[in-house]
Each structure stands twice: as structure tokens, then as C-alpha cells.
PDB file of C-alpha atoms in Angstrom:
ATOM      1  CA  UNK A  39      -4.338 140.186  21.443  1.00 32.00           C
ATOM      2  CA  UNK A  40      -2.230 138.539  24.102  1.00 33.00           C
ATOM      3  CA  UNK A  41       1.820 139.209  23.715  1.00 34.00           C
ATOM      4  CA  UNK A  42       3.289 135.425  22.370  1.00 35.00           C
ATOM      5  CA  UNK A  43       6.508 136.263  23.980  1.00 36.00           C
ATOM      6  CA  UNK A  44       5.036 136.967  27.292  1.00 36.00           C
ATOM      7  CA  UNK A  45       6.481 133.778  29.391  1.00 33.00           C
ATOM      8  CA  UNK A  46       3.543 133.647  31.876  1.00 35.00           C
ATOM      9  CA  UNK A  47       1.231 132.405  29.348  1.00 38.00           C
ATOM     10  CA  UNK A  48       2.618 129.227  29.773  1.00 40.00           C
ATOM     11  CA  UNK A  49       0.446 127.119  32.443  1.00 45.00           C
ATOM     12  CA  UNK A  50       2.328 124.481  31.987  1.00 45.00           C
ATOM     13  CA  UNK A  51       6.630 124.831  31.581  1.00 56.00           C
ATOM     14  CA  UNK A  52       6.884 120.949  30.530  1.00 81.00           C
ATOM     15  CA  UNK A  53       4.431 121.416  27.701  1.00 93.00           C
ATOM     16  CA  UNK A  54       5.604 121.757  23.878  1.00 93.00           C
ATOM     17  CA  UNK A  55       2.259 124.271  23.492  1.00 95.00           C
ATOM     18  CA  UNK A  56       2.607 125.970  26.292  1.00 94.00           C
ATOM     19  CA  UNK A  57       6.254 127.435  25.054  1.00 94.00           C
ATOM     20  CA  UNK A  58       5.124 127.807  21.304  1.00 95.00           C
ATOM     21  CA  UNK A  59       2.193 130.253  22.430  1.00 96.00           C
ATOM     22  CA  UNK A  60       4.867 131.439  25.199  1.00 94.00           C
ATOM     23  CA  UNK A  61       6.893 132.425  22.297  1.00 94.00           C
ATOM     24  CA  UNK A  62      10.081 129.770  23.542  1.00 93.00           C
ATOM     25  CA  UNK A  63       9.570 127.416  20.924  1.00 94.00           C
ATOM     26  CA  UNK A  64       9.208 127.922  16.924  1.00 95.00           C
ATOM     27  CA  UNK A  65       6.037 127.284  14.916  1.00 97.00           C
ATOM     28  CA  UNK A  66       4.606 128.208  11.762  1.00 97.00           C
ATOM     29  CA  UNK A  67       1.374 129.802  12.918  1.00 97.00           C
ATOM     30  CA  UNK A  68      -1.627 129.517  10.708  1.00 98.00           C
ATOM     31  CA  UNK A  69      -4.062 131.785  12.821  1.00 98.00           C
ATOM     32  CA  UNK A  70      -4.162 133.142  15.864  1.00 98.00           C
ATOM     33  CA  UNK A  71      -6.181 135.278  18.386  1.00 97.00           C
ATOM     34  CA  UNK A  72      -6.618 135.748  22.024  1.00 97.00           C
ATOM     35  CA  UNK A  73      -7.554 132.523  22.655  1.00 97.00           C
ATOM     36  CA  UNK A  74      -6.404 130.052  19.962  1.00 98.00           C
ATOM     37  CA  UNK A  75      -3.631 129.022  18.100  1.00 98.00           C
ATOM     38  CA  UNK A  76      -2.988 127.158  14.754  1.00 98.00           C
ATOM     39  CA  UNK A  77      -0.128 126.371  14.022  1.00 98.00           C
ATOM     40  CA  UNK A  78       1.804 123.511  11.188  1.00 97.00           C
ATOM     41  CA  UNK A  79       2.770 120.405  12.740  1.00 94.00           C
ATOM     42  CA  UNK A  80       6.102 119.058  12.763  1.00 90.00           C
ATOM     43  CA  UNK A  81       4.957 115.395  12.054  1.00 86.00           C
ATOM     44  CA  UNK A  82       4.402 115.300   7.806  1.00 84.00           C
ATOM     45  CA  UNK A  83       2.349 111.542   7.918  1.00 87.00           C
ATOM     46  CA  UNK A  84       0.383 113.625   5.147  1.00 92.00           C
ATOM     47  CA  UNK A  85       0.902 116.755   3.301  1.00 94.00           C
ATOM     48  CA  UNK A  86      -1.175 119.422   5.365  1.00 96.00           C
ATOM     49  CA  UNK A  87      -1.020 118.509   9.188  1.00 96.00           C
ATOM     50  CA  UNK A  88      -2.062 121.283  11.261  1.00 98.00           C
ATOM     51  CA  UNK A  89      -2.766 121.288  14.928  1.00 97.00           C
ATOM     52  CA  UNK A  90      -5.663 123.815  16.293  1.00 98.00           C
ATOM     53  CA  UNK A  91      -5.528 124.042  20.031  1.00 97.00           C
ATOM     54  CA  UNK A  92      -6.338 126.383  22.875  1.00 98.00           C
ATOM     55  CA  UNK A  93      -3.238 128.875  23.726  1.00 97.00           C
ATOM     56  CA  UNK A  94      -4.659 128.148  27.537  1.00 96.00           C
ATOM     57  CA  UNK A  95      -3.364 124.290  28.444  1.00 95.00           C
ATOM     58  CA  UNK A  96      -6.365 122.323  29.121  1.00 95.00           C
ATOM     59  CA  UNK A  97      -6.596 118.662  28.780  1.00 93.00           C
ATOM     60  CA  UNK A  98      -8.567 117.137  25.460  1.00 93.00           C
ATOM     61  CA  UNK A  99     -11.573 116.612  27.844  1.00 93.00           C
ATOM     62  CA  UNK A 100     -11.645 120.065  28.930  1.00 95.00           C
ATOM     63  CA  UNK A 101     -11.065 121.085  25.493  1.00 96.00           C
ATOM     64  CA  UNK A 102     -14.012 119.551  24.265  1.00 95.00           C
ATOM     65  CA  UNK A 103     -16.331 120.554  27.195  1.00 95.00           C
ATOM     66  CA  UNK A 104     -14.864 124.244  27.245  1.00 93.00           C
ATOM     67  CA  UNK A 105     -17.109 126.816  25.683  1.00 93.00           C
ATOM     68  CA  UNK A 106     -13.936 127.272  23.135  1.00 96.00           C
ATOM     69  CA  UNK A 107     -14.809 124.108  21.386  1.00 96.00           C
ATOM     70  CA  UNK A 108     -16.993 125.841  18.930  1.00 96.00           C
ATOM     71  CA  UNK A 109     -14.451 128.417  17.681  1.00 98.00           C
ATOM     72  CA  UNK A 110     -11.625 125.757  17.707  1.00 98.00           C
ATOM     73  CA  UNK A 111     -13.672 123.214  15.492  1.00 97.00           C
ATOM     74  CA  UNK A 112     -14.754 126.708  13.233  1.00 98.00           C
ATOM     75  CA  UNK A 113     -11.052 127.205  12.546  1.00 98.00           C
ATOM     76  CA  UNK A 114     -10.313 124.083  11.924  1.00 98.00           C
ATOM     77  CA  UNK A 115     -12.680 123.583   9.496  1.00 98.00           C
ATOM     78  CA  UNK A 116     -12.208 126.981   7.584  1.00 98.00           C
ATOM     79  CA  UNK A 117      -8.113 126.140   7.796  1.00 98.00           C
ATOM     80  CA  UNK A 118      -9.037 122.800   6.033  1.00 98.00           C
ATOM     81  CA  UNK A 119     -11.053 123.960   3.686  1.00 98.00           C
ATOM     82  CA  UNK A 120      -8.105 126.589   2.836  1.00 98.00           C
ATOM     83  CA  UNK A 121      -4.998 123.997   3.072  1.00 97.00           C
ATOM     84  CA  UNK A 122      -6.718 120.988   2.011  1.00 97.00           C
ATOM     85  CA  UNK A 123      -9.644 122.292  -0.842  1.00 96.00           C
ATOM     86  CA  UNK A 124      -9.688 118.442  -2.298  1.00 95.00           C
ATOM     87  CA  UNK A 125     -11.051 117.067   1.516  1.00 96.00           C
ATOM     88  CA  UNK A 126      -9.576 116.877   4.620  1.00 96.00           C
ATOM     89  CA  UNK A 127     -10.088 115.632   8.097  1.00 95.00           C
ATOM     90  CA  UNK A 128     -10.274 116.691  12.012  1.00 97.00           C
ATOM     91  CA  UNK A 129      -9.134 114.424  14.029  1.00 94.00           C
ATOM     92  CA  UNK A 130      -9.136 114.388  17.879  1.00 94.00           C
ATOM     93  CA  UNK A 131      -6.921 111.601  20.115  1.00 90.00           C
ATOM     94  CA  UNK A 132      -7.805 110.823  23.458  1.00 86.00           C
ATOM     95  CA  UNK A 133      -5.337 109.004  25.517  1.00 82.00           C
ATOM     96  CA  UNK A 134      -3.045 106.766  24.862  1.00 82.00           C
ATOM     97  CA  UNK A 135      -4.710 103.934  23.462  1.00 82.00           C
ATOM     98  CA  UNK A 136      -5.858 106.607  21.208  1.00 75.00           C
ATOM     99  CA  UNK A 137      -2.456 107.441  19.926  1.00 81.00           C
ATOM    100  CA  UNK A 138      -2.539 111.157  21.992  1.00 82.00           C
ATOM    101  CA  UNK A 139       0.923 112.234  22.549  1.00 84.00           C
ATOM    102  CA  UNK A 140       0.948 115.420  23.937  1.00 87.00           C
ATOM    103  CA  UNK A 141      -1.178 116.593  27.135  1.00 88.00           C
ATOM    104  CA  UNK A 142      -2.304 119.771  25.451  1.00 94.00           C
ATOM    105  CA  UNK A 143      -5.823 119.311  23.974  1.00 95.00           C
ATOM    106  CA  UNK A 144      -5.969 120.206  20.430  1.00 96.00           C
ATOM    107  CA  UNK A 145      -7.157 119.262  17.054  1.00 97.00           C
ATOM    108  CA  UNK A 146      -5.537 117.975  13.896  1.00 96.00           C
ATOM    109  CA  UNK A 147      -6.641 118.814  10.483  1.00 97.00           C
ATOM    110  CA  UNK A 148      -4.720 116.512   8.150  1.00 96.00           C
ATOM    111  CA  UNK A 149      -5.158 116.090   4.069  1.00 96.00           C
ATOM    112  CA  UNK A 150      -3.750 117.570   1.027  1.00 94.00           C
ATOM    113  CA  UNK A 151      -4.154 113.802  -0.602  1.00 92.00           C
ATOM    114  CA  UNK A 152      -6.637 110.686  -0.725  1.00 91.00           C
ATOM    115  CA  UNK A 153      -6.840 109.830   2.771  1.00 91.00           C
ATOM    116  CA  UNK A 154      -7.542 106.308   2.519  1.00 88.00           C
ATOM    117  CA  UNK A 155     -10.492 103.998   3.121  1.00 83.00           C
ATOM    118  CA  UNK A 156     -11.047 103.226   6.480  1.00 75.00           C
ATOM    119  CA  UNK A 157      -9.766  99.813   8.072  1.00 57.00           C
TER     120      UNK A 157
END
């Protein structure tokens, strides 16, 4: 397993991800291995809001064409089903019309109550 504190990890030094898997930032993290972190989200919209991501920074396209896409959406769902055993959901934003706020690719799994209808 790769060493969280080890401040070379971080491809990107303007990146909130990059220092939480460099070990500069805090996070509750929810799972972890060589390649990919979970970790709880600051924003609490809902009761569970967890963010799965790659500890590499890659953009959400390169995210979702990587060969780690697989394992990220396999954590995600196995974290939801742990943190959220009433329903949950994965969400992924691209850009900013598609409310994405942070350069990192990742993905959220929010729930821990009725989620709404959608609009």
C-alpha cells in the first residue's frame, strides 16, 4: 500500500484530493488501497455523502475511461450498500453545467433517506 503521507503522490498541489491522499489535508477515509480512496464528504445535502475517487488525479473523463472504473464503481456500490442499506445513489458530475466542482474525477454515493422523485 502506498504511504498517505508521502507528498509526491500529489500530481496536482492545487487539488483538495491530491493533499487528502498526500496526507496534507484531513478526511474520514472509508476504504482505501493502492489505488483508490473513499473517503466522507464534507458537504451533508443528505445523511451519507461519500466521495470514491482515484488517489492518482485524473479528470472525470479519464476516470471513467481508465481501467480503474470498474473497481471504483465496485466500491462504491458495496460502501452504499453498507452506509445507506435503505437505497442509495452514485452519482457522477461532469463539468460545470453539471454542477462538478472539483477537477478530481470521483464518484458520490449519497442516501441514508428517501431521495426524492425525480424532477
Amino acid at each position: 500500500m502506498t504511504n498517505l503521507n508521502n507528498p509526491s503522490e500529489a500530481s496536482d498541489p492545487y487539488c483538495v484530493f491530491c493533499e487528502i491522499v498526500a496526507g496534507r489535508e484531513p478526511a474520514r477515509i472509508r476504504y482505501l488501497d493502492n489505488d483508490i480512496i473513499a473517503i466522507v464528504n464534507r458537504l451533508t445535502w443528505v445523511p451519507i455523502m461519500l466521495l470514491v475517487m482515484p488517489r492518482r488525479h485524473m479528470s472525470q473523463l479519464e476516470m471513467w475511461s481508465s481501467g480503474l472504473m470498474t473497481r471504483l464503481g465496485d466500491v462504491a456500490a458495496t460502501l452504499g450498500c453498507m452506509y445507506c442499506p435503505g437505497g442509495f445513489r452514485i452519482l457522477s458530475n461532469f463539468g460545470y453545467d453539471g454542477l462538478q466542482s472539483q477537477s478530481h474525477g470521483h464518484l458520490h454515493v449519497i442516501g441514508g433517506q428517501f431521495l426524492g422523485h425525480y424532477a
